[in-house]
XYZ file of C-alpha atoms in Angstrom:
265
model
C 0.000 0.000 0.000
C 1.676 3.387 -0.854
C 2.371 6.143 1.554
C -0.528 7.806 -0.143
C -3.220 5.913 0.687
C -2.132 5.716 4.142
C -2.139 9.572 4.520
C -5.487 10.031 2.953
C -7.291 7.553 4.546
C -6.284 8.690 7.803
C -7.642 12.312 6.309
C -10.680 10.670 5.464
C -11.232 9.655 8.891
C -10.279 12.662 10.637
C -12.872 14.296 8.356
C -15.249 11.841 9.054
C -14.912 11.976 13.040
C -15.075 15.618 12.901
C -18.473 15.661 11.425
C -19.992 12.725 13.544
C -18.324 13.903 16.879
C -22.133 14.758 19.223
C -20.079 16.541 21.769
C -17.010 19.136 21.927
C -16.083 20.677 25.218
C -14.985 24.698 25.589
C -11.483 25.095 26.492
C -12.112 28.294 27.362
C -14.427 30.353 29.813
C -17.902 30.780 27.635
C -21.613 30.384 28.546
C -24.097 28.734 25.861
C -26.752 31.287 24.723
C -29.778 30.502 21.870
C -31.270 33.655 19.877
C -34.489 32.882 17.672
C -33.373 33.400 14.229
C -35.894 33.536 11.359
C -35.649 30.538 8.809
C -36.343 33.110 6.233
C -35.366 36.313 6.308
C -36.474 37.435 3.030
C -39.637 36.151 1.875
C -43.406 36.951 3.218
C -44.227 33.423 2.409
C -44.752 31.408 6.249
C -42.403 28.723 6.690
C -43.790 25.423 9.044
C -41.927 27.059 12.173
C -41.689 30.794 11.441
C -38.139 30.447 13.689
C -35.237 28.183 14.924
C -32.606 27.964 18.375
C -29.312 29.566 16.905
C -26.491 28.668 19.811
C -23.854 31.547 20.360
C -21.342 31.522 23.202
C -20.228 34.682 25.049
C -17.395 35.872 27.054
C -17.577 38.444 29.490
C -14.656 38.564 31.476
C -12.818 41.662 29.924
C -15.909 43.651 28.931
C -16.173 47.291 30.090
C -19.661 48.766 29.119
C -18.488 52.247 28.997
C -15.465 51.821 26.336
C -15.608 48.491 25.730
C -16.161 46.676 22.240
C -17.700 43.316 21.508
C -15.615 40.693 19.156
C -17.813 38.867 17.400
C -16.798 35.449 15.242
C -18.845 34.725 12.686
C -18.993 30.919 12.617
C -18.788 29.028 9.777
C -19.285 25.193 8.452
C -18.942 23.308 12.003
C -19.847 23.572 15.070
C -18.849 26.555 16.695
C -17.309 25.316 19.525
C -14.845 23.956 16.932
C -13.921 28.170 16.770
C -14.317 28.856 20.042
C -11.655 26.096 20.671
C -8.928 27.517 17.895
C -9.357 31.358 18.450
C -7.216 32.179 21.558
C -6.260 35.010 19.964
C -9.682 36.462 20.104
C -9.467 35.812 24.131
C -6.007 37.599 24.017
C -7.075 40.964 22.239
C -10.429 40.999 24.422
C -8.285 41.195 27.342
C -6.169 44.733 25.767
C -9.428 46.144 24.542
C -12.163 45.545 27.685
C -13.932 43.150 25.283
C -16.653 40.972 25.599
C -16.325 38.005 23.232
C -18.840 36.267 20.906
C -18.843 33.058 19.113
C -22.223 32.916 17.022
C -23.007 29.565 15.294
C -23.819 29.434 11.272
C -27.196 28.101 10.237
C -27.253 24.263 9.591
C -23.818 23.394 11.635
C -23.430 22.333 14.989
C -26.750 22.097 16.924
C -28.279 25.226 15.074
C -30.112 23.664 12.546
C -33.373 24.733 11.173
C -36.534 21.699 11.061
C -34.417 19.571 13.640
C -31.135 18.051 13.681
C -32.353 15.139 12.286
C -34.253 16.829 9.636
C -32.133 19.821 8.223
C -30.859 18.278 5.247
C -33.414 15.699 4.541
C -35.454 17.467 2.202
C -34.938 20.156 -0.755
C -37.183 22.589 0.722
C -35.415 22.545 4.075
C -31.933 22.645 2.663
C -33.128 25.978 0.388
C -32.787 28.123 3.201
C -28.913 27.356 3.369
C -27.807 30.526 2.221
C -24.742 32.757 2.185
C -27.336 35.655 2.387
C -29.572 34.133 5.369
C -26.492 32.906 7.658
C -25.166 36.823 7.107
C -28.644 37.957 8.326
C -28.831 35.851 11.311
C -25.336 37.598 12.526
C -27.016 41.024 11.725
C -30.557 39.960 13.874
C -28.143 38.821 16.908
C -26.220 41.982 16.604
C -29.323 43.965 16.554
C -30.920 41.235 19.617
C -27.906 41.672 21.580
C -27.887 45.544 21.603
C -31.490 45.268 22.804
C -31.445 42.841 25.679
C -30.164 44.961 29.122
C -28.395 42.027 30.452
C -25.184 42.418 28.345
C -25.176 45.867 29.172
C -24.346 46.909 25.494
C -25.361 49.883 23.876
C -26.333 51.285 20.692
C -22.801 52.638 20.588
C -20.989 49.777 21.345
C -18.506 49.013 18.457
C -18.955 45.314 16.940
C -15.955 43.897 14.942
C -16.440 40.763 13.372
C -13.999 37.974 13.124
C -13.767 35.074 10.623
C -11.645 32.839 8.935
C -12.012 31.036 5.390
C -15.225 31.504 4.388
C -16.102 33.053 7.638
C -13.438 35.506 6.880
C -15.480 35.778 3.578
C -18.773 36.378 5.960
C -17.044 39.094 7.961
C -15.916 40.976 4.862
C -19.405 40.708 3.675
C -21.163 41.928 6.700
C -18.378 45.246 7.017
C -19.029 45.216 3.660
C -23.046 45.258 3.931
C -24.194 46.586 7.348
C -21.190 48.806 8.097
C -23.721 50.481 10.476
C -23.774 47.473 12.592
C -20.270 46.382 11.982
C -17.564 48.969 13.240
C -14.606 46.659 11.572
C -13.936 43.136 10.568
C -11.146 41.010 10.522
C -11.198 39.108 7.634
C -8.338 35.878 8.473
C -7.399 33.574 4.704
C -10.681 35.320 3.001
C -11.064 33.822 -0.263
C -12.949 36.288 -2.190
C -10.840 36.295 -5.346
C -10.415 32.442 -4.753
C -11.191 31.957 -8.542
C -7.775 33.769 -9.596
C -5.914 31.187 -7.748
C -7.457 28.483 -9.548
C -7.160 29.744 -12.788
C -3.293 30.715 -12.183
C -3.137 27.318 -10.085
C -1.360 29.601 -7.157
C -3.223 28.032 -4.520
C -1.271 24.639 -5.597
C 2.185 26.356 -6.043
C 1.465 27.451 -2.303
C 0.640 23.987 -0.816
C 3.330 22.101 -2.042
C 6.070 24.722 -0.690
C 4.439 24.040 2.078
C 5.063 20.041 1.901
C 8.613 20.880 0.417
C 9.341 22.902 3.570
C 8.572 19.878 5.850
C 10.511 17.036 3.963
C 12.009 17.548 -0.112
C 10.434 13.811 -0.706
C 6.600 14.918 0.238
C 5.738 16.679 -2.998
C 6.921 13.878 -5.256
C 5.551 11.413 -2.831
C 2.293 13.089 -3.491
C 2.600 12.966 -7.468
C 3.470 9.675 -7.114
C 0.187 8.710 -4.723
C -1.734 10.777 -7.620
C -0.642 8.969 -10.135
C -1.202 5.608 -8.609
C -4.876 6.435 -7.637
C -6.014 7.401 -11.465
C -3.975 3.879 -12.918
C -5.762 1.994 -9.869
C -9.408 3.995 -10.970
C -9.263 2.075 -14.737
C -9.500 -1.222 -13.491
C -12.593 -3.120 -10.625
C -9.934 -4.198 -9.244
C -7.961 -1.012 -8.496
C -11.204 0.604 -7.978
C -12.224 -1.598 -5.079
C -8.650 -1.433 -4.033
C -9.100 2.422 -3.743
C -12.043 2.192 -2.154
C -11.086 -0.152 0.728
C -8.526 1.741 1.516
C -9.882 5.581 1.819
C -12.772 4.025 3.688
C -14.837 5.770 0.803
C -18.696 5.609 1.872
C -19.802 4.027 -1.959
C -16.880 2.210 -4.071
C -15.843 3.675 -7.114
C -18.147 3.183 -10.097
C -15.517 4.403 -12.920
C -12.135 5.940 -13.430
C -13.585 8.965 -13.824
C -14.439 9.047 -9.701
C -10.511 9.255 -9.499
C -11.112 12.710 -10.732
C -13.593 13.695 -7.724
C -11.548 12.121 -5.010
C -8.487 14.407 -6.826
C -10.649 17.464 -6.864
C -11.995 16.513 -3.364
């Protein structure tokens, strides 16, 4: 079995537990909140339940109400706690700046899912309200919620700046972008807004495999090597099956040209 295999099976799984893991734990300091958000934001038409529990987590250790400024993370595909677990830095800068912090979870991810966890993706209609444009509207709706309510002690005034990364860096630029009268600043960490140039220039590949090079000189050709070896196996059942077994793939390989998605993938 090549090297390869070895390393993308075990990213299979890793991908695989991440989805299917029920609980995470906070590493840091952070009480569990739920806001109502509306399933959809934009149309008059009624949906079956007009709203759904969005979970955010806040941090108020740092917060000043009279100069302080909330630091909002926009989450984005996982479960928040996921962020709240890998954004020390958010902790750190709270701490200079009298901060209180917020981790807000994206429609459809984590236990904030619209119709039931069970249910969220079963259907067309309930998937349709997966959005780019209703996620960024639930942020704006707990901004606005979160000014209102007296316990946080936040004020019309009160600066929010927006954190993200990926395509939550994507959602913060969007929101400064969008609502900059709810959104003082954003920090917008590996946005990808002009991803499309890197894959026409293939820049974003140049990138990744100085980044292999750097660890070992062997890991890029290693990698060519496991690519090639995956589209020879894809042309025969029996390299197909092969494949299969050993990425733990979900449904075997039907054809060689499934070597392309797994590539792609």
């Amino acid at each position: 079995v090549s090297k390869i295999y070895k390393s993308l099976s075990l990213l299979s799984t890793f991908v695989f537990l991440s989805l299917t893991v029920e609980e995470i734990r906070s590493e840091y300091s952070v009480e569990e909140h739920w806001f109502d958000a509306r399933i959809d934001h934009f149309n008059y038409r009624p949906t079956t339940e007009p709203t759904f529990p969005l979970r955010y987590f806040v941090n108020k250790d740092s917060f000043n109400p009279h100069n302080g400024s909330v630091l909002f993370y926009a989450g984005n595909e996982a479960d928040i706690l996921q962020f709240v677990n890998n954004s020390g830095a958010m902790f750190e800068i709270a701490q200079e700046l009298d901060s209180m912090v917020i981790f807000a979870e994206h429609r459809y991810y984590g236990l904030s899912n619209p119709f039931g966890n069970e249910y969220a993706l079963g259907k067309g209609y309930n998937i349709s309200f997966l959005t780019v444009e209703q996620a960024m509207q639930d942020f704006n709706t707990l901004n606005a919620f979160l000014r209102s309510e007296q316990q946080w002690n936040i004020t019309k005034s009160t600066p929010f700046v927006v954190f993200g990364g990926s395509y939550g860096g994507n959602l913060a630029l969007w929101l400064r972008l969008k609502q900059p009268n709810l959104w003082a600043g954003a920090i917008a960490s590996s946005a990808t807004p002009l991803k499309h140039l890197l894959r026409e220039t293939n820049g974003f590949t140049k990138i990744e495999t100085e980044a292999y090079a750097n660890v070992s000189a062997i890991c890029p050709e290693l990698i060519r090597q496991g690519w090639k070896e995956l589209y020879e196996s894809a042309q025969t059942a029996t390299g197909r099956i092969h494949v299969s077994e050993k990425l733990q793939l979900c449904h075997p390989l039907q054809s060689h040209n499934d070597a392309k998605i797994i590539h792609g993938w």
